[in-house]
mmCIF file of C-alpha atoms in Angstrom:
data_model
loop_
_atom_site.group_PDB
_atom_site.id
_atom_site.type_symbol
_atom_site.label_atom_id
_atom_site.label_comp_id
_atom_site.label_asym_id
_atom_site.label_seq_id
_atom_site.Cartn_x
_atom_site.Cartn_y
_atom_site.Cartn_z
ATOM 1 C CA MET A 1 -20.292 25.298 -34.708
ATOM 2 C CA SER A 2 -18.655 22.863 -32.306
ATOM 3 C CA ALA A 3 -20.004 19.360 -31.881
ATOM 4 C CA SER A 4 -21.619 18.605 -28.538
ATOM 5 C CA ILE A 5 -23.313 15.667 -26.845
ATOM 6 C CA SER A 6 -27.091 15.839 -27.171
ATOM 7 C CA PRO A 7 -29.294 15.224 -24.099
ATOM 8 C CA LYS A 8 -30.949 12.582 -26.282
ATOM 9 C CA VAL A 9 -27.869 10.394 -25.813
ATOM 10 C CA PHE A 10 -28.431 10.207 -22.064
ATOM 11 C CA ASP A 11 -32.190 9.842 -22.571
ATOM 12 C CA PHE A 12 -31.514 6.790 -24.740
ATOM 13 C CA LEU A 13 -29.095 5.262 -22.214
ATOM 14 C CA LYS A 14 -31.543 5.804 -19.331
ATOM 15 C CA ASN A 15 -34.331 4.121 -21.290
ATOM 16 C CA LEU A 16 -32.018 1.276 -22.296
ATOM 17 C CA ALA A 17 -31.063 0.693 -18.636
ATOM 18 C CA GLN A 18 -34.763 0.255 -17.832
ATOM 19 C CA ASN A 19 -35.502 -1.862 -20.921
ATOM 20 C CA ASN A 20 -32.355 -3.892 -21.488
ATOM 21 C CA ASN A 21 -33.817 -6.484 -23.839
ATOM 22 C CA ARG A 22 -33.671 -7.200 -27.558
ATOM 23 C CA GLU A 23 -37.350 -6.455 -28.203
ATOM 24 C CA TRP A 24 -37.127 -2.882 -26.889
ATOM 25 C CA PHE A 25 -33.779 -2.268 -28.564
ATOM 26 C CA THR A 26 -35.076 -3.463 -31.944
ATOM 27 C CA GLU A 27 -38.142 -1.252 -31.684
ATOM 28 C CA ASN A 28 -35.987 1.745 -30.776
ATOM 29 C CA LYS A 29 -32.982 1.075 -33.008
ATOM 30 C CA ASN A 30 -33.420 4.537 -34.528
ATOM 31 C CA LEU A 31 -32.740 6.134 -31.120
ATOM 32 C CA TYR A 32 -29.532 4.125 -30.797
ATOM 33 C CA THR A 33 -28.419 5.091 -34.302
ATOM 34 C CA GLU A 34 -29.124 8.762 -33.609
ATOM 35 C CA ALA A 35 -27.152 8.647 -30.343
ATOM 36 C CA GLN A 36 -24.276 6.773 -31.978
ATOM 37 C CA GLU A 37 -24.023 9.293 -34.832
ATOM 38 C CA ASN A 38 -24.000 12.188 -32.364
ATOM 39 C CA ILE A 39 -21.147 10.624 -30.368
ATOM 40 C CA ILE A 40 -19.098 9.902 -33.507
ATOM 41 C CA LEU A 41 -19.336 13.574 -34.511
ATOM 42 C CA PHE A 42 -18.256 14.564 -31.004
ATOM 43 C CA LEU A 43 -15.332 12.120 -31.138
ATOM 44 C CA GLU A 44 -14.227 13.448 -34.517
ATOM 45 C CA GLU A 45 -13.925 16.938 -33.061
ATOM 46 C CA LEU A 46 -12.276 15.628 -29.901
ATOM 47 C CA ILE A 47 -9.684 13.676 -31.900
ATOM 48 C CA LYS A 48 -8.977 16.682 -34.129
ATOM 49 C CA GLU A 49 -8.356 18.943 -31.134
ATOM 50 C CA MET A 50 -6.356 16.337 -29.190
ATOM 51 C CA SER A 51 -4.127 15.790 -32.232
ATOM 52 C CA GLY A 52 -2.868 19.313 -31.587
ATOM 53 C CA PHE A 53 -0.883 18.015 -28.594
ATOM 54 C CA ASP A 54 -0.605 14.312 -29.511
ATOM 55 C CA GLU A 55 0.012 13.672 -33.201
ATOM 56 C CA GLN A 56 -0.340 9.909 -32.649
ATOM 57 C CA LEU A 57 -4.107 10.465 -32.589
ATOM 58 C CA GLU A 58 -4.335 11.992 -36.076
ATOM 59 C CA LYS A 59 -5.017 8.673 -37.818
ATOM 60 C CA ILE A 60 -7.669 7.438 -35.372
ATOM 61 C CA ASP A 61 -11.061 6.660 -36.913
ATOM 62 C CA ALA A 62 -13.746 8.022 -34.575
ATOM 63 C CA LYS A 63 -16.223 5.310 -35.536
ATOM 64 C CA LYS A 64 -13.732 2.491 -34.916
ATOM 65 C CA SER A 65 -12.681 3.993 -31.580
ATOM 66 C CA LEU A 66 -16.225 3.573 -30.244
ATOM 67 C CA PHE A 67 -16.819 0.255 -28.472
ATOM 68 C CA ARG A 68 -19.749 -1.913 -29.492
ATOM 69 C CA ILE A 69 -22.856 -1.537 -27.347
ATOM 70 C CA TYR A 70 -23.509 -5.279 -27.534
ATOM 71 C CA ARG A 71 -22.316 -7.193 -24.462
ATOM 72 C CA ASP A 72 -20.452 -10.508 -24.604
ATOM 73 C CA THR A 73 -22.599 -12.567 -22.238
ATOM 74 C CA ARG A 74 -21.007 -15.974 -22.853
ATOM 75 C CA PHE A 75 -19.073 -16.076 -19.574
ATOM 76 C CA SER A 76 -21.146 -13.632 -17.531
ATOM 77 C CA LYS A 77 -23.911 -14.244 -15.022
ATOM 78 C CA ASP A 78 -25.438 -10.967 -16.195
ATOM 79 C CA LYS A 79 -27.221 -11.875 -19.423
ATOM 80 C CA THR A 80 -28.526 -8.403 -20.294
ATOM 81 C CA PRO A 81 -27.604 -7.977 -23.954
ATOM 82 C CA TYR A 82 -26.529 -4.324 -24.040
ATOM 83 C CA LYS A 83 -24.100 -2.019 -22.286
ATOM 84 C CA THR A 84 -25.757 1.019 -20.725
ATOM 85 C CA ASN A 85 -22.884 3.316 -21.669
ATOM 86 C CA PHE A 86 -20.864 4.448 -24.650
ATOM 87 C CA GLY A 87 -17.099 4.040 -24.422
ATOM 88 C CA ALA A 88 -14.315 5.115 -26.773
ATOM 89 C CA SER A 89 -10.624 4.227 -26.726
ATOM 90 C CA LEU A 90 -8.370 6.902 -28.158
ATOM 91 C CA GLY A 91 -4.882 5.592 -28.857
ATOM 92 C CA MET A 92 -4.762 2.882 -26.185
ATOM 93 C CA GLY A 93 -3.877 0.175 -28.674
ATOM 94 C CA LYS A 94 -5.301 -3.325 -28.878
ATOM 95 C CA GLY A 95 -5.942 -4.842 -25.456
ATOM 96 C CA SER A 96 -4.957 -1.630 -23.640
ATOM 97 C CA GLN A 97 -1.268 -2.458 -24.137
ATOM 98 C CA LYS A 98 -0.400 1.133 -24.995
ATOM 99 C CA GLY A 99 -0.814 4.357 -23.059
ATOM 100 C CA GLY A 100 -3.724 6.365 -24.418
ATOM 101 C CA TYR A 101 -7.017 8.009 -23.561
ATOM 102 C CA TYR A 102 -10.544 6.816 -22.811
ATOM 103 C CA LEU A 103 -13.998 8.439 -22.772
ATOM 104 C CA HIS A 104 -16.934 6.873 -20.889
ATOM 105 C CA LEU A 105 -20.455 8.275 -21.285
ATOM 106 C CA GLU A 106 -23.120 7.084 -18.857
ATOM 107 C CA PRO A 107 -25.805 9.061 -16.997
ATOM 108 C CA GLY A 108 -24.384 9.992 -13.601
ATOM 109 C CA LYS A 109 -21.236 7.907 -14.167
ATOM 110 C CA SER A 110 -19.303 9.571 -16.989
ATOM 111 C CA PHE A 111 -15.520 9.897 -16.813
ATOM 112 C CA ILE A 112 -12.360 10.256 -18.847
ATOM 113 C CA ALA A 113 -9.161 8.325 -18.226
ATOM 114 C CA GLY A 114 -5.612 7.972 -19.435
ATOM 115 C CA GLY A 115 -2.685 5.574 -19.108
ATOM 116 C CA ILE A 116 -2.472 1.791 -19.462
ATOM 117 C CA TYR A 117 -5.236 -0.400 -18.047
ATOM 118 C CA MET A 118 -4.509 -3.992 -16.881
ATOM 119 C CA PRO A 119 -1.643 -4.754 -19.295
ATOM 120 C CA GLU A 120 -0.515 -8.330 -19.915
ATOM 121 C CA SER A 121 2.162 -9.661 -17.570
ATOM 122 C CA SER A 122 5.184 -9.005 -19.818
ATOM 123 C CA VAL A 123 4.141 -5.397 -20.409
ATOM 124 C CA LEU A 124 3.381 -4.916 -16.714
ATOM 125 C CA LYS A 125 6.815 -6.219 -15.720
ATOM 126 C CA THR A 126 8.521 -3.844 -18.165
ATOM 127 C CA LEU A 127 6.531 -0.891 -16.825
ATOM 128 C CA ARG A 128 7.415 -1.753 -13.231
ATOM 129 C CA LYS A 129 11.107 -1.892 -14.147
ATOM 130 C CA GLU A 130 10.819 1.491 -15.835
ATOM 131 C CA ILE A 131 9.149 3.021 -12.788
ATOM 132 C CA SER A 132 11.753 1.500 -10.462
ATOM 133 C CA LEU A 133 14.655 2.782 -12.590
ATOM 134 C CA TYR A 134 13.251 6.218 -13.369
ATOM 135 C CA GLY A 135 11.227 6.890 -10.240
ATOM 136 C CA HIS A 136 12.296 10.527 -10.008
ATOM 137 C CA GLU A 137 10.987 11.233 -13.510
ATOM 138 C CA PHE A 138 7.742 9.361 -12.779
ATOM 139 C CA ILE A 139 7.121 11.276 -9.542
ATOM 140 C CA LYS A 140 7.837 14.548 -11.327
ATOM 141 C CA ILE A 141 5.005 13.800 -13.780
ATOM 142 C CA LEU A 142 2.552 12.892 -11.023
ATOM 143 C CA SER A 143 3.508 15.983 -9.022
ATOM 144 C CA ASN A 144 3.117 18.496 -11.841
ATOM 145 C CA LYS A 145 0.707 21.241 -10.796
ATOM 146 C CA ASP A 146 -1.443 20.952 -13.942
ATOM 147 C CA PHE A 147 -1.648 17.181 -13.471
ATOM 148 C CA LYS A 148 -2.490 17.512 -9.760
ATOM 149 C CA ARG A 149 -5.304 19.922 -10.582
ATOM 150 C CA TYR A 150 -7.311 16.976 -11.920
ATOM 151 C CA PHE A 151 -5.706 13.851 -10.441
ATOM 152 C CA SER A 152 -4.785 13.277 -6.821
ATOM 153 C CA GLU A 153 -3.201 9.874 -7.526
ATOM 154 C CA LEU A 154 -3.115 6.894 -9.851
ATOM 155 C CA ASP A 155 -6.103 4.569 -9.683
ATOM 156 C CA GLN A 156 -5.616 2.059 -6.840
ATOM 157 C CA ASP A 157 -7.994 -0.728 -7.956
ATOM 158 C CA ASP A 158 -6.628 -4.310 -7.716
ATOM 159 C CA LYS A 159 -3.449 -3.103 -6.006
ATOM 160 C CA LEU A 160 -1.182 -5.839 -4.634
ATOM 161 C CA LYS A 161 -0.575 -6.067 -0.889
ATOM 162 C CA LYS A 162 3.093 -6.920 -1.347
ATOM 163 C CA VAL A 163 5.839 -5.720 -3.676
ATOM 164 C CA PRO A 164 5.875 -8.089 -6.710
ATOM 165 C CA GLN A 165 8.623 -10.671 -7.176
ATOM 166 C CA GLY A 166 11.798 -9.345 -8.737
ATOM 167 C CA PHE A 167 11.730 -6.038 -6.883
ATOM 168 C CA GLU A 168 13.185 -4.997 -3.541
ATOM 169 C CA LYS A 169 10.752 -4.443 -0.670
ATOM 170 C CA GLU A 170 12.655 -1.256 0.160
ATOM 171 C CA ASP A 171 12.387 0.125 -3.387
ATOM 172 C CA PRO A 172 11.471 3.842 -3.091
ATOM 173 C CA MET A 173 8.792 3.231 -5.735
ATOM 174 C CA ALA A 174 7.404 0.142 -3.996
ATOM 175 C CA ASP A 175 3.919 1.586 -3.612
ATOM 176 C CA TYR A 176 3.636 2.138 -7.367
ATOM 177 C CA LEU A 177 5.111 -1.264 -8.203
ATOM 178 C CA LYS A 178 2.119 -2.892 -6.487
ATOM 179 C CA LEU A 179 -0.262 -1.442 -9.080
ATOM 180 C CA LYS A 180 -1.665 -3.630 -11.880
ATOM 181 C CA SER A 181 -2.773 -0.642 -13.949
ATOM 182 C CA PHE A 182 -1.285 2.795 -14.390
ATOM 183 C CA ILE A 183 -4.268 5.003 -15.062
ATOM 184 C CA VAL A 184 -5.765 8.276 -13.941
ATOM 185 C CA VAL A 185 -9.512 8.933 -13.892
ATOM 186 C CA TYR A 186 -11.460 12.187 -13.887
ATOM 187 C CA ASN A 187 -15.166 11.885 -13.110
ATOM 188 C CA LEU A 188 -17.591 14.095 -15.018
ATOM 189 C CA THR A 189 -21.066 15.359 -14.206
ATOM 190 C CA ASP A 190 -23.837 15.110 -16.783
ATOM 191 C CA GLU A 191 -23.755 18.909 -17.004
ATOM 192 C CA GLU A 192 -20.061 18.857 -17.939
ATOM 193 C CA ILE A 193 -20.699 16.295 -20.678
ATOM 194 C CA LEU A 194 -23.697 18.176 -22.111
ATOM 195 C CA ASP A 195 -21.943 21.564 -21.994
ATOM 196 C CA LYS A 196 -21.655 23.114 -25.458
ATOM 197 C CA ASN A 197 -17.903 23.531 -24.880
ATOM 198 C CA ALA A 198 -17.416 19.989 -23.586
ATOM 199 C CA SER A 199 -14.896 18.963 -26.252
ATOM 200 C CA LYS A 200 -12.612 21.947 -25.550
ATOM 201 C CA ASN A 201 -12.935 21.431 -21.794
ATOM 202 C CA LEU A 202 -12.121 17.721 -22.047
ATOM 203 C CA VAL A 203 -9.129 18.373 -24.297
ATOM 204 C CA LYS A 204 -7.559 20.525 -21.540
ATOM 205 C CA ILE A 205 -7.796 17.605 -19.105
ATOM 206 C CA PHE A 206 -6.671 14.991 -21.633
ATOM 207 C CA LYS A 207 -3.605 17.139 -22.397
ATOM 208 C CA THR A 208 -2.400 16.855 -18.782
ATOM 209 C CA MET A 209 -2.368 13.047 -19.216
ATOM 210 C CA LYS A 210 0.098 13.064 -22.116
ATOM 211 C CA PRO A 211 3.332 13.121 -20.051
ATOM 212 C CA LEU A 212 2.118 10.005 -18.210
ATOM 213 C CA ASN A 213 1.352 8.255 -21.501
ATOM 214 C CA ASP A 214 4.743 9.291 -22.918
ATOM 215 C CA PHE A 215 6.514 7.778 -19.900
ATOM 216 C CA LEU A 216 4.529 4.522 -20.112
ATOM 217 C CA ASN A 217 5.073 4.174 -23.866
ATOM 218 C CA ALA A 218 8.798 5.034 -23.847
ATOM 219 C CA PRO A 219 10.140 1.488 -23.217
ATOM 220 C CA PHE A 220 8.137 0.134 -26.169
ATOM 221 C CA LEU A 221 9.162 2.644 -28.812
#
């Protein structure tokens, strides 16, 4: 029997969003533990199936891939102590410095993503050089029909207005060189997440991200 996300996971997150305080969380710690265990089982199956097309994922520990639910409030105006979502990084590497995959579970706001998110400046510069030099190969990946079925374009958040220093304004890849992240995002409905075949359905989408990750990781191998 395949692992699936229980509706109880979303029930817990909805209740947590309405009662984001330590007293409620402590009283309902069992609900958190139950939700966490369910997600870990789901991730274990997801990782096993994704390893079929990306062997780099074989050694990933499902439990360690899941981000902590406790928020770091030291430098935030928002002092609520808990995240109202579950997130898991699959192969992205420490600090998102490596192309990989991401799963975000949140009522009404779930999504999966792939690529490299907000890399440090040295990594970003290397990636921009790679895209400038091998633009044809990069465009080929983004134009693939299977890829286009799920992703219309790379995420445009925090995009620069001008081509960064060190690159020609007339560079054919100028529009991509302005990006600070190289990620794709696929939004999911609650029904898609709770579907009994969710893991198999997500694996199909994650698989289309692999060529992008391979391109982004190539200069660091």
